[in-house]
């Protein structure tokens, strides 16, 4: 898969590589699911993320940094302008 443009890679390969990288670096367990890939809509689930373990008693979402990082990463890989929000 080396030297293959991102958009030509099978989605399962991309998802597996991203999940492995996130897990390896301690960011959590990542799962990317295209909701409407042609429109650039993806659902990204991150289990066991870093920030909530550092701020366990928050009454609001605390992972805006990770949402921004994931959005920037997917925007870079796809070449699309993407935004990410934590829900």
Short mmCIF file of N, CA, C and O in Angstrom, two decimals:
data_model
loop_
_atom_site.label_atom_id
_atom_site.label_comp_id
_atom_site.label_asym_id
_atom_site.label_seq_id
_atom_site.Cartn_x
_atom_site.Cartn_y
_atom_site.Cartn_z
N UNK A 1 0.80 -1.21 0.00
CA UNK A 1 0.00 0.00 0.00
C UNK A 1 0.84 1.27 0.00
O UNK A 1 0.29 2.35 -0.03
N UNK A 2 2.15 1.11 0.07
CA UNK A 2 3.00 2.29 0.05
C UNK A 2 2.86 3.00 -1.30
O UNK A 2 2.69 2.38 -2.33
N UNK A 3 2.94 4.32 -1.27
CA UNK A 3 2.82 5.18 -2.45
C UNK A 3 1.44 5.11 -3.10
O UNK A 3 1.27 5.53 -4.23
N UNK A 4 0.45 4.58 -2.39
CA UNK A 4 -0.93 4.57 -2.90
C UNK A 4 -1.64 5.79 -2.34
O UNK A 4 -1.60 6.03 -1.13
N UNK A 5 -2.28 6.60 -3.19
CA UNK A 5 -3.04 7.75 -2.68
C UNK A 5 -4.09 7.31 -1.67
O UNK A 5 -4.71 6.25 -1.81
N UNK A 6 -4.29 8.12 -0.66
CA UNK A 6 -5.20 7.79 0.43
C UNK A 6 -6.58 7.38 -0.06
O UNK A 6 -7.16 6.41 0.41
N UNK A 7 -7.11 8.13 -1.01
CA UNK A 7 -8.47 7.85 -1.49
C UNK A 7 -8.58 6.52 -2.23
O UNK A 7 -9.67 6.03 -2.45
N UNK A 8 -7.46 5.93 -2.61
CA UNK A 8 -7.49 4.65 -3.31
C UNK A 8 -7.28 3.47 -2.36
O UNK A 8 -7.39 2.32 -2.77
N UNK A 9 -6.98 3.74 -1.09
CA UNK A 9 -6.80 2.67 -0.13
C UNK A 9 -8.16 2.12 0.30
O UNK A 9 -9.13 2.88 0.43
N UNK A 10 -8.25 0.83 0.55
CA UNK A 10 -9.50 0.27 1.07
C UNK A 10 -9.81 0.88 2.44
O UNK A 10 -8.91 1.04 3.28
N UNK A 11 -11.06 1.26 2.70
CA UNK A 11 -11.42 1.87 3.98
C UNK A 11 -11.02 1.02 5.19
O UNK A 11 -10.62 1.56 6.22
N UNK A 12 -11.08 -0.29 5.07
CA UNK A 12 -10.71 -1.16 6.19
C UNK A 12 -9.23 -1.00 6.54
O UNK A 12 -8.85 -1.03 7.71
N UNK A 13 -8.38 -0.82 5.53
CA UNK A 13 -6.94 -0.63 5.76
C UNK A 13 -6.70 0.69 6.48
O UNK A 13 -5.96 0.76 7.46
N UNK A 14 -7.36 1.74 6.01
CA UNK A 14 -7.19 3.06 6.62
C UNK A 14 -7.66 3.03 8.08
O UNK A 14 -6.96 3.50 8.98
N UNK A 15 -8.83 2.49 8.31
CA UNK A 15 -9.39 2.42 9.65
C UNK A 15 -8.49 1.62 10.59
O UNK A 15 -8.23 2.03 11.72
N UNK A 16 -7.99 0.50 10.13
CA UNK A 16 -7.12 -0.35 10.95
C UNK A 16 -5.81 0.36 11.27
O UNK A 16 -5.35 0.33 12.42
N UNK A 17 -5.22 1.01 10.29
CA UNK A 17 -3.95 1.72 10.51
C UNK A 17 -4.12 2.87 11.50
O UNK A 17 -3.29 3.06 12.39
N UNK A 18 -5.21 3.64 11.34
CA UNK A 18 -5.46 4.74 12.27
C UNK A 18 -5.72 4.22 13.68
O UNK A 18 -5.21 4.77 14.66
N UNK A 19 -6.51 3.16 13.79
CA UNK A 19 -6.81 2.59 15.11
C UNK A 19 -5.53 2.09 15.78
O UNK A 19 -5.32 2.32 16.97
N UNK A 20 -4.69 1.42 15.01
CA UNK A 20 -3.43 0.92 15.56
C UNK A 20 -2.53 2.06 16.02
O UNK A 20 -1.91 1.99 17.09
N UNK A 21 -2.44 3.11 15.23
CA UNK A 21 -1.59 4.25 15.58
C UNK A 21 -2.10 4.95 16.84
O UNK A 21 -1.31 5.28 17.73
N UNK A 22 -3.41 5.18 16.93
CA UNK A 22 -3.97 5.83 18.11
C UNK A 22 -3.73 5.00 19.35
O UNK A 22 -3.34 5.51 20.40
N UNK A 23 -3.97 3.71 19.25
CA UNK A 23 -3.78 2.82 20.39
C UNK A 23 -2.30 2.76 20.80
O UNK A 23 -1.98 2.86 21.99
N UNK A 24 -1.42 2.64 19.84
CA UNK A 24 0.01 2.55 20.10
C UNK A 24 0.52 3.78 20.86
O UNK A 24 1.33 3.68 21.77
N UNK A 25 0.02 4.97 20.48
CA UNK A 25 0.49 6.21 21.09
C UNK A 25 -0.29 6.58 22.35
O UNK A 25 -0.05 7.63 22.94
N UNK A 26 -1.23 5.72 22.77
CA UNK A 26 -1.93 5.94 24.02
C UNK A 26 -3.10 6.90 23.96
O UNK A 26 -3.56 7.38 24.99
N UNK A 27 -3.59 7.20 22.75
CA UNK A 27 -4.70 8.14 22.62
C UNK A 27 -6.05 7.49 22.87
O UNK A 27 -7.04 8.18 23.09
N UNK A 28 -6.15 6.19 22.77
CA UNK A 28 -7.41 5.48 22.96
C UNK A 28 -7.69 4.58 21.78
O UNK A 28 -6.90 4.46 20.85
N UNK A 29 -8.85 3.93 21.83
CA UNK A 29 -9.28 3.00 20.78
C UNK A 29 -10.15 3.76 19.79
O UNK A 29 -11.26 4.19 20.11
N UNK A 30 -9.66 3.94 18.57
CA UNK A 30 -10.33 4.73 17.54
C UNK A 30 -11.11 3.84 16.59
O UNK A 30 -10.63 2.79 16.18
N UNK A 31 -12.32 4.29 16.26
CA UNK A 31 -13.13 3.60 15.24
C UNK A 31 -13.72 4.67 14.32
O UNK A 31 -14.41 5.57 14.78
N UNK A 32 -13.40 4.59 13.03
CA UNK A 32 -13.89 5.56 12.04
C UNK A 32 -14.93 4.86 11.16
O UNK A 32 -14.67 3.79 10.62
N UNK A 33 -16.09 5.51 11.03
CA UNK A 33 -17.15 4.95 10.20
C UNK A 33 -17.66 6.05 9.27
O UNK A 33 -18.10 7.10 9.72
N UNK A 34 -17.57 5.83 7.95
CA UNK A 34 -18.11 6.84 7.02
C UNK A 34 -19.64 6.82 7.06
O UNK A 34 -20.26 5.78 6.86
N UNK A 35 -20.22 7.95 7.37
CA UNK A 35 -21.68 8.10 7.36
C UNK A 35 -22.12 8.49 5.96
O UNK A 35 -23.02 7.89 5.39
N UNK A 36 -21.46 9.50 5.41
CA UNK A 36 -21.68 9.95 4.03
C UNK A 36 -20.33 10.43 3.53
O UNK A 36 -20.04 11.62 3.53
N UNK A 37 -19.49 9.49 3.11
CA UNK A 37 -18.11 9.81 2.75
C UNK A 37 -18.03 10.81 1.60
O UNK A 37 -17.13 11.65 1.58
N UNK A 38 -18.95 10.74 0.66
CA UNK A 38 -18.92 11.68 -0.47
C UNK A 38 -19.12 13.11 0.00
O UNK A 38 -18.61 14.05 -0.61
N UNK A 39 -19.87 13.28 1.08
CA UNK A 39 -20.10 14.62 1.64
C UNK A 39 -19.09 14.95 2.74
O UNK A 39 -19.12 16.03 3.31
N UNK A 40 -18.19 14.01 3.04
CA UNK A 40 -17.18 14.24 4.07
C UNK A 40 -17.70 14.07 5.48
O UNK A 40 -17.17 14.67 6.41
N UNK A 41 -18.74 13.26 5.67
CA UNK A 41 -19.30 13.04 7.00
C UNK A 41 -18.84 11.69 7.52
O UNK A 41 -19.13 10.65 6.92
N UNK A 42 -18.11 11.72 8.62
CA UNK A 42 -17.59 10.52 9.26
C UNK A 42 -18.03 10.53 10.72
O UNK A 42 -18.12 11.58 11.34
N UNK A 43 -18.25 9.37 11.25
CA UNK A 43 -18.48 9.23 12.68
C UNK A 43 -17.22 8.60 13.25
O UNK A 43 -16.78 7.55 12.77
N UNK A 44 -16.65 9.25 14.23
CA UNK A 44 -15.43 8.76 14.85
C UNK A 44 -15.71 8.52 16.32
O UNK A 44 -16.16 9.42 17.02
N UNK A 45 -15.46 7.32 16.75
CA UNK A 45 -15.63 6.98 18.16
C UNK A 45 -14.26 6.72 18.76
O UNK A 45 -13.44 6.02 18.17
N UNK A 46 -14.01 7.33 19.89
CA UNK A 46 -12.75 7.15 20.59
C UNK A 46 -13.05 6.65 22.00
O UNK A 46 -13.60 7.37 22.82
N UNK A 47 -12.71 5.40 22.25
CA UNK A 47 -12.93 4.81 23.58
C UNK A 47 -11.65 4.88 24.39
O UNK A 47 -10.56 4.75 23.84
N UNK A 48 -11.80 5.09 25.67
CA UNK A 48 -10.68 5.19 26.60
C UNK A 48 -9.72 6.32 26.21
O UNK A 48 -8.51 6.11 26.15
N UNK A 49 -10.27 7.52 25.92
CA UNK A 49 -9.40 8.63 25.52
C UNK A 49 -8.57 9.17 26.69
O UNK A 49 -8.84 8.88 27.86
N UNK A 50 -7.58 9.96 26.35
CA UNK A 50 -6.63 10.48 27.33
C UNK A 50 -7.26 11.52 28.26
O UNK A 50 -7.17 11.41 29.47
N UNK A 51 -7.89 12.55 27.73
CA UNK A 51 -8.34 13.68 28.54
C UNK A 51 -9.35 13.33 29.64
O UNK A 51 -9.20 13.79 30.76
N UNK A 52 -10.40 12.56 29.37
CA UNK A 52 -11.34 12.26 30.45
C UNK A 52 -10.68 11.55 31.64
O UNK A 52 -11.14 11.68 32.76
N UNK A 53 -9.63 10.81 31.41
CA UNK A 53 -8.94 10.18 32.53
C UNK A 53 -8.16 11.22 33.34
O UNK A 53 -7.94 11.02 34.53
N UNK A 54 -7.79 12.34 32.72
CA UNK A 54 -7.09 13.41 33.42
C UNK A 54 -8.06 14.35 34.12
O UNK A 54 -7.71 14.99 35.11
N UNK A 55 -9.29 14.45 33.59
CA UNK A 55 -10.32 15.34 34.15
C UNK A 55 -11.59 14.52 34.36
O UNK A 55 -12.57 14.68 33.65
N UNK A 56 -11.59 13.62 35.32
CA UNK A 56 -12.69 12.66 35.45
C UNK A 56 -14.02 13.24 35.91
O UNK A 56 -15.06 12.68 35.61
N UNK A 57 -14.05 14.36 36.61
CA UNK A 57 -15.29 14.87 37.16
C UNK A 57 -15.85 16.06 36.40
O UNK A 57 -16.58 16.87 36.95
N UNK A 58 -15.58 16.17 35.12
CA UNK A 58 -16.09 17.30 34.32
C UNK A 58 -17.58 17.11 34.03
O UNK A 58 -18.05 16.00 33.86
N UNK A 59 -18.31 18.23 33.97
CA UNK A 59 -19.73 18.17 33.67
C UNK A 59 -20.03 18.57 32.22
O UNK A 59 -21.16 18.85 31.87
N UNK A 60 -18.99 18.62 31.41
CA UNK A 60 -19.12 18.97 30.00
C UNK A 60 -18.05 18.23 29.20
O UNK A 60 -17.12 17.68 29.79
N UNK A 61 -18.17 18.20 27.88
CA UNK A 61 -17.12 17.53 27.08
C UNK A 61 -15.75 18.16 27.33
O UNK A 61 -15.63 19.38 27.43
N UNK A 62 -14.74 17.34 27.47
CA UNK A 62 -13.40 17.83 27.77
C UNK A 62 -12.38 17.45 26.71
O UNK A 62 -11.20 17.67 26.88
N UNK A 63 -12.83 16.90 25.62
CA UNK A 63 -11.89 16.40 24.61
C UNK A 63 -11.91 17.23 23.32
O UNK A 63 -11.76 16.69 22.24
N UNK A 64 -12.07 18.54 23.44
CA UNK A 64 -12.07 19.39 22.24
C UNK A 64 -10.74 19.31 21.51
O UNK A 64 -10.70 19.37 20.28
N UNK A 65 -9.65 19.16 22.24
CA UNK A 65 -8.33 19.05 21.61
C UNK A 65 -8.27 17.80 20.75
O UNK A 65 -7.80 17.83 19.61
N UNK A 66 -8.74 16.67 21.28
CA UNK A 66 -8.73 15.43 20.51
C UNK A 66 -9.66 15.52 19.30
O UNK A 66 -9.33 15.03 18.23
N UNK A 67 -10.82 16.15 19.47
CA UNK A 67 -11.73 16.33 18.34
C UNK A 67 -11.05 17.14 17.24
O UNK A 67 -11.13 16.80 16.06
N UNK A 68 -10.35 18.21 17.63
CA UNK A 68 -9.62 19.01 16.65
C UNK A 68 -8.50 18.24 15.99
O UNK A 68 -8.27 18.35 14.78
N UNK A 69 -7.81 17.42 16.77
CA UNK A 69 -6.72 16.62 16.22
C UNK A 69 -7.24 15.59 15.21
O UNK A 69 -6.68 15.43 14.13
N UNK A 70 -8.33 14.92 15.57
CA UNK A 70 -8.93 13.93 14.65
C UNK A 70 -9.44 14.61 13.40
O UNK A 70 -9.22 14.13 12.28
N UNK A 71 -10.12 15.75 13.55
CA UNK A 71 -10.61 16.49 12.39
C UNK A 71 -9.48 16.93 11.47
O UNK A 71 -9.56 16.79 10.25
N UNK A 72 -8.39 17.44 12.06
CA UNK A 72 -7.24 17.86 11.26
C UNK A 72 -6.57 16.69 10.57
O UNK A 72 -6.18 16.79 9.40
N UNK A 73 -6.46 15.57 11.26
CA UNK A 73 -5.85 14.37 10.68
C UNK A 73 -6.66 13.88 9.48
O UNK A 73 -6.11 13.64 8.40
N UNK A 74 -7.97 13.75 9.66
CA UNK A 74 -8.81 13.29 8.55
C UNK A 74 -8.86 14.31 7.41
O UNK A 74 -8.89 13.92 6.24
N UNK A 75 -8.83 15.59 7.73
CA UNK A 75 -8.79 16.61 6.67
C UNK A 75 -7.50 16.49 5.87
O UNK A 75 -7.51 16.58 4.64
N UNK A 76 -6.40 16.29 6.55
CA UNK A 76 -5.11 16.13 5.87
C UNK A 76 -5.12 14.89 4.97
O UNK A 76 -4.67 14.93 3.82
N UNK A 77 -5.62 13.78 5.50
CA UNK A 77 -5.60 12.53 4.74
C UNK A 77 -6.55 12.55 3.55
O UNK A 77 -6.25 11.96 2.51
N UNK A 78 -7.68 13.21 3.69
CA UNK A 78 -8.67 13.23 2.60
C UNK A 78 -8.48 14.38 1.64
O UNK A 78 -8.96 14.33 0.52
N UNK A 79 -7.83 15.44 2.10
CA UNK A 79 -7.70 16.64 1.28
C UNK A 79 -8.94 17.51 1.31
O UNK A 79 -9.08 18.46 0.54
N UNK A 80 -9.87 17.21 2.20
CA UNK A 80 -11.12 17.97 2.34
C UNK A 80 -11.03 18.90 3.55
O UNK A 80 -10.32 18.62 4.51
N UNK A 81 -11.79 19.97 3.52
CA UNK A 81 -11.94 20.86 4.66
C UNK A 81 -12.95 20.20 5.59
O UNK A 81 -14.11 20.05 5.24
N UNK A 82 -12.51 19.76 6.77
CA UNK A 82 -13.39 19.06 7.71
C UNK A 82 -13.39 19.77 9.06
O UNK A 82 -12.41 20.37 9.45
N UNK A 83 -14.50 19.66 9.75
CA UNK A 83 -14.61 20.13 11.13
C UNK A 83 -14.96 18.93 11.98
O UNK A 83 -15.57 17.97 11.52
N UNK A 84 -14.59 18.98 13.24
CA UNK A 84 -14.92 17.91 14.16
C UNK A 84 -15.46 18.51 15.45
O UNK A 84 -14.97 19.53 15.91
N UNK A 85 -16.48 17.88 15.99
CA UNK A 85 -17.05 18.30 17.26
C UNK A 85 -17.17 17.08 18.16
O UNK A 85 -17.41 15.98 17.69
N UNK A 86 -17.02 17.31 19.45
CA UNK A 86 -17.21 16.23 20.40
C UNK A 86 -18.67 16.22 20.82
O UNK A 86 -19.25 17.27 21.11
N UNK A 87 -19.27 15.04 20.82
CA UNK A 87 -20.66 14.95 21.26
C UNK A 87 -20.77 14.08 22.47
O UNK A 87 -19.87 13.37 22.83
#
